[in-house]
Every structure is written in C-alpha cells, then in structure tokens.
Short mmCIF file of C-alpha atoms in Angstrom, two decimals:
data_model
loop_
_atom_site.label_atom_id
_atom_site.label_comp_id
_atom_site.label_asym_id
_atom_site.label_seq_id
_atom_site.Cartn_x
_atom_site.Cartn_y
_atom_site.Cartn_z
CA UNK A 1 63.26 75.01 47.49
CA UNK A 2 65.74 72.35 48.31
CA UNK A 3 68.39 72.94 51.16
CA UNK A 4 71.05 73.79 48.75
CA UNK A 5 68.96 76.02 46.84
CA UNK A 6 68.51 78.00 50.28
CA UNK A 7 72.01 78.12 51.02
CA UNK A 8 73.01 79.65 47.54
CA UNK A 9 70.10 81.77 48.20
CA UNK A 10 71.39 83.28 50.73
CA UNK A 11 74.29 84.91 49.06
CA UNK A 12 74.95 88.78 49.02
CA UNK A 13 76.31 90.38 45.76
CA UNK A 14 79.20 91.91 47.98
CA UNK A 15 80.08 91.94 51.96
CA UNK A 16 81.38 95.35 52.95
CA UNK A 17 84.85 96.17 53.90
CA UNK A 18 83.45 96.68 57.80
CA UNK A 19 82.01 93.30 57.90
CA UNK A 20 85.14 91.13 56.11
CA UNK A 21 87.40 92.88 59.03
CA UNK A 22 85.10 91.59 61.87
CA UNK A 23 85.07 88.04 60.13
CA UNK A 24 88.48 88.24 60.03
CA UNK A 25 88.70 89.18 64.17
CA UNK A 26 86.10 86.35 64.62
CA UNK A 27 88.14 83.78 63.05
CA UNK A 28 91.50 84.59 64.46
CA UNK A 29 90.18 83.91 67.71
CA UNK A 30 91.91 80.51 69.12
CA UNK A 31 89.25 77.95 69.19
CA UNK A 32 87.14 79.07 67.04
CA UNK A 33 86.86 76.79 64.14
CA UNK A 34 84.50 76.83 60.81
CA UNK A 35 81.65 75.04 63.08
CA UNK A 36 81.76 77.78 65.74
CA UNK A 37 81.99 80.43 63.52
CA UNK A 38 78.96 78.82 61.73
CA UNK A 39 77.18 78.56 64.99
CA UNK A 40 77.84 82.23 66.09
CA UNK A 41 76.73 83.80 62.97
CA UNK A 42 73.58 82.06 62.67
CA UNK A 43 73.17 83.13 65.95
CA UNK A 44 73.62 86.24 66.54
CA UNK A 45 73.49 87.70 62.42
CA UNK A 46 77.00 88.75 61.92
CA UNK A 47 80.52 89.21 63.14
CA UNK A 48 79.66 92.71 64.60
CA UNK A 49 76.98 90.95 66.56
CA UNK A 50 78.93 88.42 68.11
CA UNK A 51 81.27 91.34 69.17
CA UNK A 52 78.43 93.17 71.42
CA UNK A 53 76.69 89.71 72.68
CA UNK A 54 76.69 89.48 76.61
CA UNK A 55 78.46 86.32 77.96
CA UNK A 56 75.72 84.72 78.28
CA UNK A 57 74.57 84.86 74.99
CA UNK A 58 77.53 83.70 74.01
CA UNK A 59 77.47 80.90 76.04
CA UNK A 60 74.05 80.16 74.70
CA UNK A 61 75.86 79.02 71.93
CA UNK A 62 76.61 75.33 71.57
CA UNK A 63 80.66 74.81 71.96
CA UNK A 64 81.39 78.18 73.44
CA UNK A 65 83.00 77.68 76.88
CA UNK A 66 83.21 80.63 79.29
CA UNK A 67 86.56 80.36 77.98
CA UNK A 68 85.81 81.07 74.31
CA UNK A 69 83.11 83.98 75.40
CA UNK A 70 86.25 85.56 77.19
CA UNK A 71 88.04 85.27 73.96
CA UNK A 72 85.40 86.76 72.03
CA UNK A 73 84.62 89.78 74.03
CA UNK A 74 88.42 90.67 74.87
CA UNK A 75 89.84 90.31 71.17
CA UNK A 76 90.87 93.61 69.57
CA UNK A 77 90.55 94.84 66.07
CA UNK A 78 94.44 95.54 65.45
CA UNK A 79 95.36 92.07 64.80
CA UNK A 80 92.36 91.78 62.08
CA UNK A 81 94.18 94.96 60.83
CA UNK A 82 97.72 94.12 60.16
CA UNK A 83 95.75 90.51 58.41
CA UNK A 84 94.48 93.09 56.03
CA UNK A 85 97.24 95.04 55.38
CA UNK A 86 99.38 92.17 54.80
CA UNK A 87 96.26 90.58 52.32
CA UNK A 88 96.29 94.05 50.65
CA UNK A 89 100.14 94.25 50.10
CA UNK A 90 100.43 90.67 48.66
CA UNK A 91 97.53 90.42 46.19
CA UNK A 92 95.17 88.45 48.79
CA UNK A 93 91.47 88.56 48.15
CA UNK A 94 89.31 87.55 51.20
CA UNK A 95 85.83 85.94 50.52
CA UNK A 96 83.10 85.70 52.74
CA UNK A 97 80.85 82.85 52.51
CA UNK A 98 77.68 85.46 52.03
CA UNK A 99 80.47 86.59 49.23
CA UNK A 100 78.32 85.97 45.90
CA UNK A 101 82.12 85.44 44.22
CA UNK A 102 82.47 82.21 47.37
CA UNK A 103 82.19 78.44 45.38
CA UNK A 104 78.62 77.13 45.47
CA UNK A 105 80.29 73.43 45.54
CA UNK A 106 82.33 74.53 48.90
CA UNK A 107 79.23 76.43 50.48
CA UNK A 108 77.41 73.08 50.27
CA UNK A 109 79.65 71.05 52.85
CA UNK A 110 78.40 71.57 56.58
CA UNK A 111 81.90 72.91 57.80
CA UNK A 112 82.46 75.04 55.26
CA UNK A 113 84.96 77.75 56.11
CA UNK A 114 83.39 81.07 56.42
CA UNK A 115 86.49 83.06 54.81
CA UNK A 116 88.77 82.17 52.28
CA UNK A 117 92.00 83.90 51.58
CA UNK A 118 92.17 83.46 48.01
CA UNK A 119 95.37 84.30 45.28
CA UNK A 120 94.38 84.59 41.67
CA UNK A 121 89.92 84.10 41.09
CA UNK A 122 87.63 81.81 40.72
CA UNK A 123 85.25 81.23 37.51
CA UNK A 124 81.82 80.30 36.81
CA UNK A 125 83.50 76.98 35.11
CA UNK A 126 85.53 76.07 38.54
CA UNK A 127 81.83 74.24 39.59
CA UNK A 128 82.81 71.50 37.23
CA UNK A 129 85.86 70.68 39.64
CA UNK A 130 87.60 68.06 40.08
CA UNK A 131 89.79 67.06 42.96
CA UNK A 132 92.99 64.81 41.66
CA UNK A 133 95.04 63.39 44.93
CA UNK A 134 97.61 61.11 45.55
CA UNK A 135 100.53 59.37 47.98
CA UNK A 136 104.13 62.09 47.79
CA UNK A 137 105.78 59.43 46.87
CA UNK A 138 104.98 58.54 43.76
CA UNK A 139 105.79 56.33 41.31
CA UNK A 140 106.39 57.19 37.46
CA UNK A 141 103.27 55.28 36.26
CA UNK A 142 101.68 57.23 39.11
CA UNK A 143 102.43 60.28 37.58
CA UNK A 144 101.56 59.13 34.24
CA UNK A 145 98.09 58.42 35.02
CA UNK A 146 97.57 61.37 36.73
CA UNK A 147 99.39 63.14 33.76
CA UNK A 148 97.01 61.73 30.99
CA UNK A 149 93.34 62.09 32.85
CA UNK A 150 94.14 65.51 34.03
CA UNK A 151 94.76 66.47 30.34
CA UNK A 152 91.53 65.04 29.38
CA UNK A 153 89.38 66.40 32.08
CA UNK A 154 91.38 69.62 31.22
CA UNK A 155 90.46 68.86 27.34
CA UNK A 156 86.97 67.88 28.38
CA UNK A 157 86.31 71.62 30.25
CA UNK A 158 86.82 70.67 34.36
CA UNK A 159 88.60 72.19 36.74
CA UNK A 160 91.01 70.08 38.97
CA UNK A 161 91.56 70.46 42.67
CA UNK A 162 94.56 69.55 44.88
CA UNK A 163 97.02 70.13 47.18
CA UNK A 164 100.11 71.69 46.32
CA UNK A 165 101.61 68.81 47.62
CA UNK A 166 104.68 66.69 46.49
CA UNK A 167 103.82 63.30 44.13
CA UNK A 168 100.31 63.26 42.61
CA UNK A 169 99.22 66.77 43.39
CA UNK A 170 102.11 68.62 41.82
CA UNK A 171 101.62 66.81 38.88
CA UNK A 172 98.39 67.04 39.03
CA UNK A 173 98.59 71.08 38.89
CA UNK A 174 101.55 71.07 36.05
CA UNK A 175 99.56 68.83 33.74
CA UNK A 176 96.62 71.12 34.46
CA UNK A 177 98.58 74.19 33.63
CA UNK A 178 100.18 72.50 30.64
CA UNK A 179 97.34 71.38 29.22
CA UNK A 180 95.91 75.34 29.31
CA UNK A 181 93.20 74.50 31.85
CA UNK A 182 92.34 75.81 35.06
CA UNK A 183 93.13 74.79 38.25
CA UNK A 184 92.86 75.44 42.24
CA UNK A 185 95.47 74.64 44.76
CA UNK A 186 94.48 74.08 48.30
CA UNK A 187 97.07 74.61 51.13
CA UNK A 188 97.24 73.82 54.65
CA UNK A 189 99.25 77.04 55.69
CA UNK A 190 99.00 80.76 54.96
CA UNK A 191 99.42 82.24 51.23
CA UNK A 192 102.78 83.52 52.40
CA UNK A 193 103.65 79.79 53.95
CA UNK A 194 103.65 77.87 50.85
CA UNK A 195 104.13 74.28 51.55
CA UNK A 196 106.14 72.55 49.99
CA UNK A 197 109.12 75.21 49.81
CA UNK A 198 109.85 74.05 46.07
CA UNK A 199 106.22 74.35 45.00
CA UNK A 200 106.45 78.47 45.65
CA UNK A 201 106.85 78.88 41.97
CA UNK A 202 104.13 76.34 40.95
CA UNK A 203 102.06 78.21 43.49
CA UNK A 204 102.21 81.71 41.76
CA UNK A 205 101.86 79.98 38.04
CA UNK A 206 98.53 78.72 39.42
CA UNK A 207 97.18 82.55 40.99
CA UNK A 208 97.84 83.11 37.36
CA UNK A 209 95.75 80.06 35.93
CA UNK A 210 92.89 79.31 38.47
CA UNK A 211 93.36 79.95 42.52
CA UNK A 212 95.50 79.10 45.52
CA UNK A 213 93.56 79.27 48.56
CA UNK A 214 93.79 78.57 52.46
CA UNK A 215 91.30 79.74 55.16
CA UNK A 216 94.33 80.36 56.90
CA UNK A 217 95.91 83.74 57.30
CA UNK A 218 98.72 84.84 55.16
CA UNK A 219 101.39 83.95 58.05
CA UNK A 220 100.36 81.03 59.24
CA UNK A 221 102.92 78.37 58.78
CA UNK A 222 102.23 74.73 58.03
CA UNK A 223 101.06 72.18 60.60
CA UNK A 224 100.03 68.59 61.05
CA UNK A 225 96.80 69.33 62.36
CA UNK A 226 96.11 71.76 59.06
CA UNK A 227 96.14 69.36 56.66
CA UNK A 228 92.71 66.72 57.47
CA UNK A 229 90.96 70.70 57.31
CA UNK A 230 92.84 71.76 54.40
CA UNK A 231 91.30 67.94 52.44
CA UNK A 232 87.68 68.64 53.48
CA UNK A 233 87.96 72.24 51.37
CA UNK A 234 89.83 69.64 48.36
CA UNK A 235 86.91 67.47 48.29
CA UNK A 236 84.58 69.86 48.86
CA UNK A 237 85.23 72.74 46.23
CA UNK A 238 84.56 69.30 43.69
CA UNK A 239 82.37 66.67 42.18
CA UNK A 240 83.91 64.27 43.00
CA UNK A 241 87.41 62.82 44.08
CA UNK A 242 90.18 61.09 41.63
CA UNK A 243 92.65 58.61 43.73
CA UNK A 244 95.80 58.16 41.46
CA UNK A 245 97.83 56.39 43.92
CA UNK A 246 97.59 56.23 47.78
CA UNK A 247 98.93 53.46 50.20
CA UNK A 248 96.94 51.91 52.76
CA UNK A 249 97.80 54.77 55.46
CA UNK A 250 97.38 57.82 53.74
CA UNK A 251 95.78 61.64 54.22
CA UNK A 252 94.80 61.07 50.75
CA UNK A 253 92.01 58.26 51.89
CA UNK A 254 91.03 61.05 54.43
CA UNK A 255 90.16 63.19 51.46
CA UNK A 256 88.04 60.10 49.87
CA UNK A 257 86.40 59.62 53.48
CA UNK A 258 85.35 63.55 53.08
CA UNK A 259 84.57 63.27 49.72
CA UNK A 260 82.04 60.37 50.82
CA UNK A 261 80.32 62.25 53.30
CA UNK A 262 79.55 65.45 51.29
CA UNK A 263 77.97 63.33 49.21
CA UNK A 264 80.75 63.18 46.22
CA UNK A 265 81.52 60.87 44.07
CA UNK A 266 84.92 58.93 44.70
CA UNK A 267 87.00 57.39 41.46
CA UNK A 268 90.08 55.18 42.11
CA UNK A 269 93.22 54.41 39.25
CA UNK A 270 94.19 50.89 40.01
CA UNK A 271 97.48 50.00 39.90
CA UNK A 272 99.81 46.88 39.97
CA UNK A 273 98.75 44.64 42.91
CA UNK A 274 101.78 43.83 44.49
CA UNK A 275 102.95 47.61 44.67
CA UNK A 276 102.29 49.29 48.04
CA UNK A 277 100.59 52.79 46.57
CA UNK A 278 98.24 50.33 45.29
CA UNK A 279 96.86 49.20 48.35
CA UNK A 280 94.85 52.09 49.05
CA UNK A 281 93.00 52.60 45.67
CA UNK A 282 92.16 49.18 45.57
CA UNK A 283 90.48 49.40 49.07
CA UNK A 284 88.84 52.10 47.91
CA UNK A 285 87.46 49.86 44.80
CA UNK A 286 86.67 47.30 47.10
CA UNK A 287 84.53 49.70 49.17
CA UNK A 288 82.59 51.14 46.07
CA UNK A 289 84.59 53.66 44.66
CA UNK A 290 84.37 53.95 40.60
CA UNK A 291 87.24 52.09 38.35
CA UNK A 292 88.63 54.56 36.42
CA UNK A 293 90.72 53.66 33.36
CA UNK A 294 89.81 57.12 31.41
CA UNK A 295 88.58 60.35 31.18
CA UNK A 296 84.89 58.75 29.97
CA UNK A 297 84.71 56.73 33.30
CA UNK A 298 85.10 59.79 35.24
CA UNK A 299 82.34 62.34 32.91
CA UNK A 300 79.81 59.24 32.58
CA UNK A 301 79.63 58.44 36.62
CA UNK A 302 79.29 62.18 37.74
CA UNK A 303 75.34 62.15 36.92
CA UNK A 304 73.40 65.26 37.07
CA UNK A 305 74.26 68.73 38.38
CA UNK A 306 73.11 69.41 41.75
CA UNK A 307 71.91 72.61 39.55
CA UNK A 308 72.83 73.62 36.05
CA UNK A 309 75.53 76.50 35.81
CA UNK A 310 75.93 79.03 32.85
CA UNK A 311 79.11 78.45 30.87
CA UNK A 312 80.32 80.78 28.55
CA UNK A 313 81.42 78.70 26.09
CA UNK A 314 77.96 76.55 25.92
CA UNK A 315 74.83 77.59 24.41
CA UNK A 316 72.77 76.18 27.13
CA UNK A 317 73.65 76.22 31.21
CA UNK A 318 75.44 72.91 31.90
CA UNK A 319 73.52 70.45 33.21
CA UNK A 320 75.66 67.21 33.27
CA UNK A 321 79.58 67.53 33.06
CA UNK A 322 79.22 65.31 30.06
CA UNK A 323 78.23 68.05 28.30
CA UNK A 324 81.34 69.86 28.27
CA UNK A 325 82.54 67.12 25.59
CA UNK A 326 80.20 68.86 22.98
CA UNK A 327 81.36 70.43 19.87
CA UNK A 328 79.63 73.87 18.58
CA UNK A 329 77.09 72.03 16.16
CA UNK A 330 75.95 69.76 19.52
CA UNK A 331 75.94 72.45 21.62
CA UNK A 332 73.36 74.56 19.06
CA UNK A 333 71.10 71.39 18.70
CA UNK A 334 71.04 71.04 22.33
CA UNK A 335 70.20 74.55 22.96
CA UNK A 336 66.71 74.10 21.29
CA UNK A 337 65.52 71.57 23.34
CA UNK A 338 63.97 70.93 26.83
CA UNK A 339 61.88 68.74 29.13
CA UNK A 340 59.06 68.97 26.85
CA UNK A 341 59.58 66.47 23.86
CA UNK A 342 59.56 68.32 20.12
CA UNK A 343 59.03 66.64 16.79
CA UNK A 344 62.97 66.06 15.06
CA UNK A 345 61.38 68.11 11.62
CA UNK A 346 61.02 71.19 14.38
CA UNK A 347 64.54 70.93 15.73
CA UNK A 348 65.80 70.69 12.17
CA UNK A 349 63.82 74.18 11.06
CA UNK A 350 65.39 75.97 14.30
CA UNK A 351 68.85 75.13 13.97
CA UNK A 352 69.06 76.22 10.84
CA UNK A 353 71.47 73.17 10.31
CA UNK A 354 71.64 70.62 7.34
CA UNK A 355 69.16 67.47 8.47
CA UNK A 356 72.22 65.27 8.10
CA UNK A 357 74.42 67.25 11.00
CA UNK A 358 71.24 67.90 12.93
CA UNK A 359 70.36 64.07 12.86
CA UNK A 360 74.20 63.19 13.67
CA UNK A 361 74.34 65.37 16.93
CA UNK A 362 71.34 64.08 17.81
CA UNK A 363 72.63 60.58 17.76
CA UNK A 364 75.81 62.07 19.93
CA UNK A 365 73.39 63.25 22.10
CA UNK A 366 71.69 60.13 23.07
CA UNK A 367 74.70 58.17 22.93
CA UNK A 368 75.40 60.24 25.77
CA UNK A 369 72.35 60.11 27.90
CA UNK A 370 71.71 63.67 27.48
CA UNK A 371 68.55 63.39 25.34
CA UNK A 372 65.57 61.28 24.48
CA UNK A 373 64.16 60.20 21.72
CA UNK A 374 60.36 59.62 22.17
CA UNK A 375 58.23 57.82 19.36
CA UNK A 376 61.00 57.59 17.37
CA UNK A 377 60.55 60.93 15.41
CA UNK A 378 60.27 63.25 18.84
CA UNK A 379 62.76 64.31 21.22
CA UNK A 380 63.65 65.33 24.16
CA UNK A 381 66.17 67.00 26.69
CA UNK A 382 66.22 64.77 29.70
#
C-alpha cells in the first residue's frame, strides 16, 4: 500500500457532532496551525485527547511551547459553540479531514488543513481539478485566455480551482459557471468575510455550482498573512496549476512554488514579451513549467491518476483526465478492456457495436495513449 493509499485509508464514513466541536476548539487556539494540529492528533488520537493530555505530554509534542500547552488546557468550549451556531445559521458545512466527504487531492499535501468550512459540496468529479490563477490586474488578452481554456477544461469534464480574487481568478470562476461546469473558490478569510467585497455575489453563485471554502472561521476577516495558506489549499485541492498571467513579484508564483512541491504539475500561458504580467509565466517556462497554448496541452501533460476515481458519467473509473474527452461509443469500448491484452474480434462481440465504430474508437483510443495495440490484432488498456 503506497503512502497515499494509507492516508485515504484512513478515512471515516462520518466524524460525530462531539468530535467536529473539539476540532473546532483545537483549531481556534492561537498558534496552532495545520502542522500542530497534525502533530497533536497523531499524537494523542483526537481532539478530545489533546484536551485531557498533562503538560507534559503536550510538550512532548514537537512545536508546542509551554505557552501553547497553556493554551490548550485553558481553552473553553463556548467559543467552539457560537463557531457552530454561526456555521449552522449560514449554511456552513464543516469537514474533518477523517471526513470521508474531505478531497482526497487536498488530504495528500503534508499541511493539509484538518477542517474545512465549506459553502455549497464537493463531488466525486472535483478530483479532476484544476487550479486557474493569475496577477489582479489583468489585461484583456489575460482574461481571454483564461476565458477560452477554462471553457474547454469545463467542456472536457475538470473542475477549476481559484481564488475569488480580482483579474484571472474571477474570470476564471465566471467562465467556469458560464460554461455549466463546476468550480471551487478558495478564500483567505471567513465564509462571512468574502474578499473581494464585489465578488460576494460571485461567491454565492459558486455554493450553488461547486464550493467556496476557507479553513478559516466564518468571522474571520481577511489578512496578509492568510493568503500564502489560503494558495497551498488552491494548489493542493488540484492536478496541477494553470498560470494565465502573473508578473515577476506575484502570490500567484507562490501558488506555482506550492504546486511544485506537492508534486503537481505547473502549466504557464505565455504572453507578449515586452508586457510586465508576462514576466512571471515566462520564468516559470524557463524553469520547466508546461507551454500551454490549449486545452490538449493541459489533458495530455497531466499523466496518470495517482488512483482512478468513479465518474458517473463514464463507464469505467477514470484513470487519466484524458479520458474525460470520450464520447459514449469510446467510453463503452473502453469499458471492456484492461491490463490484460484481448483479441480486437472479442472486443467487437462484447460491445455489441458495428466493427466499423468499434475499430474507429479504438483508433481514438490509441491516438490518445490510453490503449495498446499488441500484435496488431490484440489490445490492450494501458
């Protein structure tokens, strides 16, 4: 079992009302971040347990001070309360990491926060995510770009990821929503803090069409320091990382520089070189990131699935994003076929499919490096 399998693994089908209420005490606690809370769980089991440690278990603990254990054992539930109440009166849902309903793409990241305070749900489809980012100040072929390959990846079946921010992510979101897809909007404030002011209304269009989360409570208001936390939960709820436009000195290259070391994929649009929100993509070229000019550059370059995910729509689990390009007739062909190679006359027989159409999505197939042809007249899923 890999280590991501284990993680997954370790999912419960639902976290009880009691223990949610103690996560949420833990985590208002000043100091204690994602890393501590990640620390103190595996530590002592649960929130409850960290409760009744002595202080020197606590301080046992890597990164708890005396400080922190003081914290810890003098924090009261009634603060975790009125969090709840105010979750429950607004919609909120809160999601424990152990949650079986918490993203398996956002459970994978080392820091990853141990609640989320989510409006609106996530689907089984929101693991083919991906994060579209960008400078505020963009330009209009900026917004173009972004415009056009969020409608494809929206066409194509993903999921896109941002910000809420002004520029690239807002358009980012609207083209999603236009375009009928799904997507999830990230904030570095509290539910009831939407930042930007103006992007209130974009942010309750998207509960209705995907998610808006923060693992910040409902109150808290925006901040500086927020936002580099807010971009590892961008990168990491994805595959991979779409820079539309970004200037040398940007928070967007922080969310590449995440993106890098959870081990996503990074894509860059380049743009005209003597324009200053140019200057950042093509660094990120120059550095490896993948040249994207379409949709196809972005589908092709994700490779396989760290595991394949059931999709409604599909026949088979996904195992490559490409796949989500498949018509009905692929889909069936694809269905009937595995590791093990089977004669073509076999695949024709089980489909129940005229040779002609079985042959043609079988050519689609290969064409996009989803199957195998072996001996000519056998093939295979690879």
């Amino acid at each position: 079992m890999t280590k991501d399998e284990q993680i997954i693994e370790g999912k419960t089908q639902s976290v009880t009302p009691e223990e949610v209420a103690d996560l949420v005490r833990l985590t208002l606690i000043d100091g204690i971040g994602s890393l501590l809370t990640g620390r103190l769980l595996a530590r002592f089991g649960s929130p409850q347990g960290v409760f009744i440690a002595t202080r020197s278990d606590l301080t046992s603990v890597p990164g708890i001070s005396s400080r922190l254990a003081t914290a810890i054992q003098e924090s009261t539930a009634s603060r975790a309360a009125n969090v709840l109440i105010q979750c429950q009166q607004a919609g909120i849902d809160l999601i424990a990491k152990r949650d079986s309903r918490y993203p398996n793409n956002l459970q994978r990241i080392e820091d990853a926060p141990e609640l989320l305070y989510v409006a609106g749900h996530f689907e089984p489809q929101d693991e083919f995510a991906l994060a579209i980012v960008g400078t505020r100040a963009a330009s209009f072929y900026g917004k173009k770009q972004a415009t056009q390959l969020t409608t494809g990846l929206v066409q194509a079946g993903m999921t896109i990821v941002s910000g809420l921010a002004r520029g690239i992510d807002g358009t980012a979101h609207r083209a999603a929503l236009n375009a009928g897809g799904r997507t999830i909007a990230v904030l570095g404030s509290g539910l009831l803090r939407v930042f930007p002011p103006e992007h209130d209304e974009l942010a309750r269009a998207i509960s209705q069409q995907g998610a808006v989360v923060s693992e910040f409570p409902p109150e808290v208001s925006p901040n500086k320091g927020h936002f580099p936390r807010r971009n590892r939960i961008v990168s990491g709820l994805s595959l991979g990382v779409l820079v539309v436009e970004s200037p040398r000195r940007s928070g967007t290259l922080i969310t590449a520089r995440l993106a890098a070391e959870q081990n996503r994929e990074v894509f860059a649009v380049p743009g005209p070189i003597d324009a200053e929100n140019s200057r950042g993509c093509h660094q990120l070229l120059r550095d490896g990131a993948v040249l994207v000019e379409s949709t196809a550059d972005i589908l092709d370059a994700l490779g396989p699935l760290t595991a394949p995910v059931p999709i409604e729509q599909l026949a088979t689990p996904m195992r490559v994003p490409r796949e989500m390009q498949l018509n009905s007739r692929e889909q069936t062909v694809l269905a009937l076929l595995d590791a093990t190679s089977i004669p073509i006359e076999a695949v024709i027989e089980q489909s129940g499919l005229p040779a002609h159409q079985v042959l043609t999505a079988l050519s689609v197939l290969e064409m996009k490096r989803i199957v195998q042809r072996d001996g000519g007249n056998r093939v295979r899923r690879i």
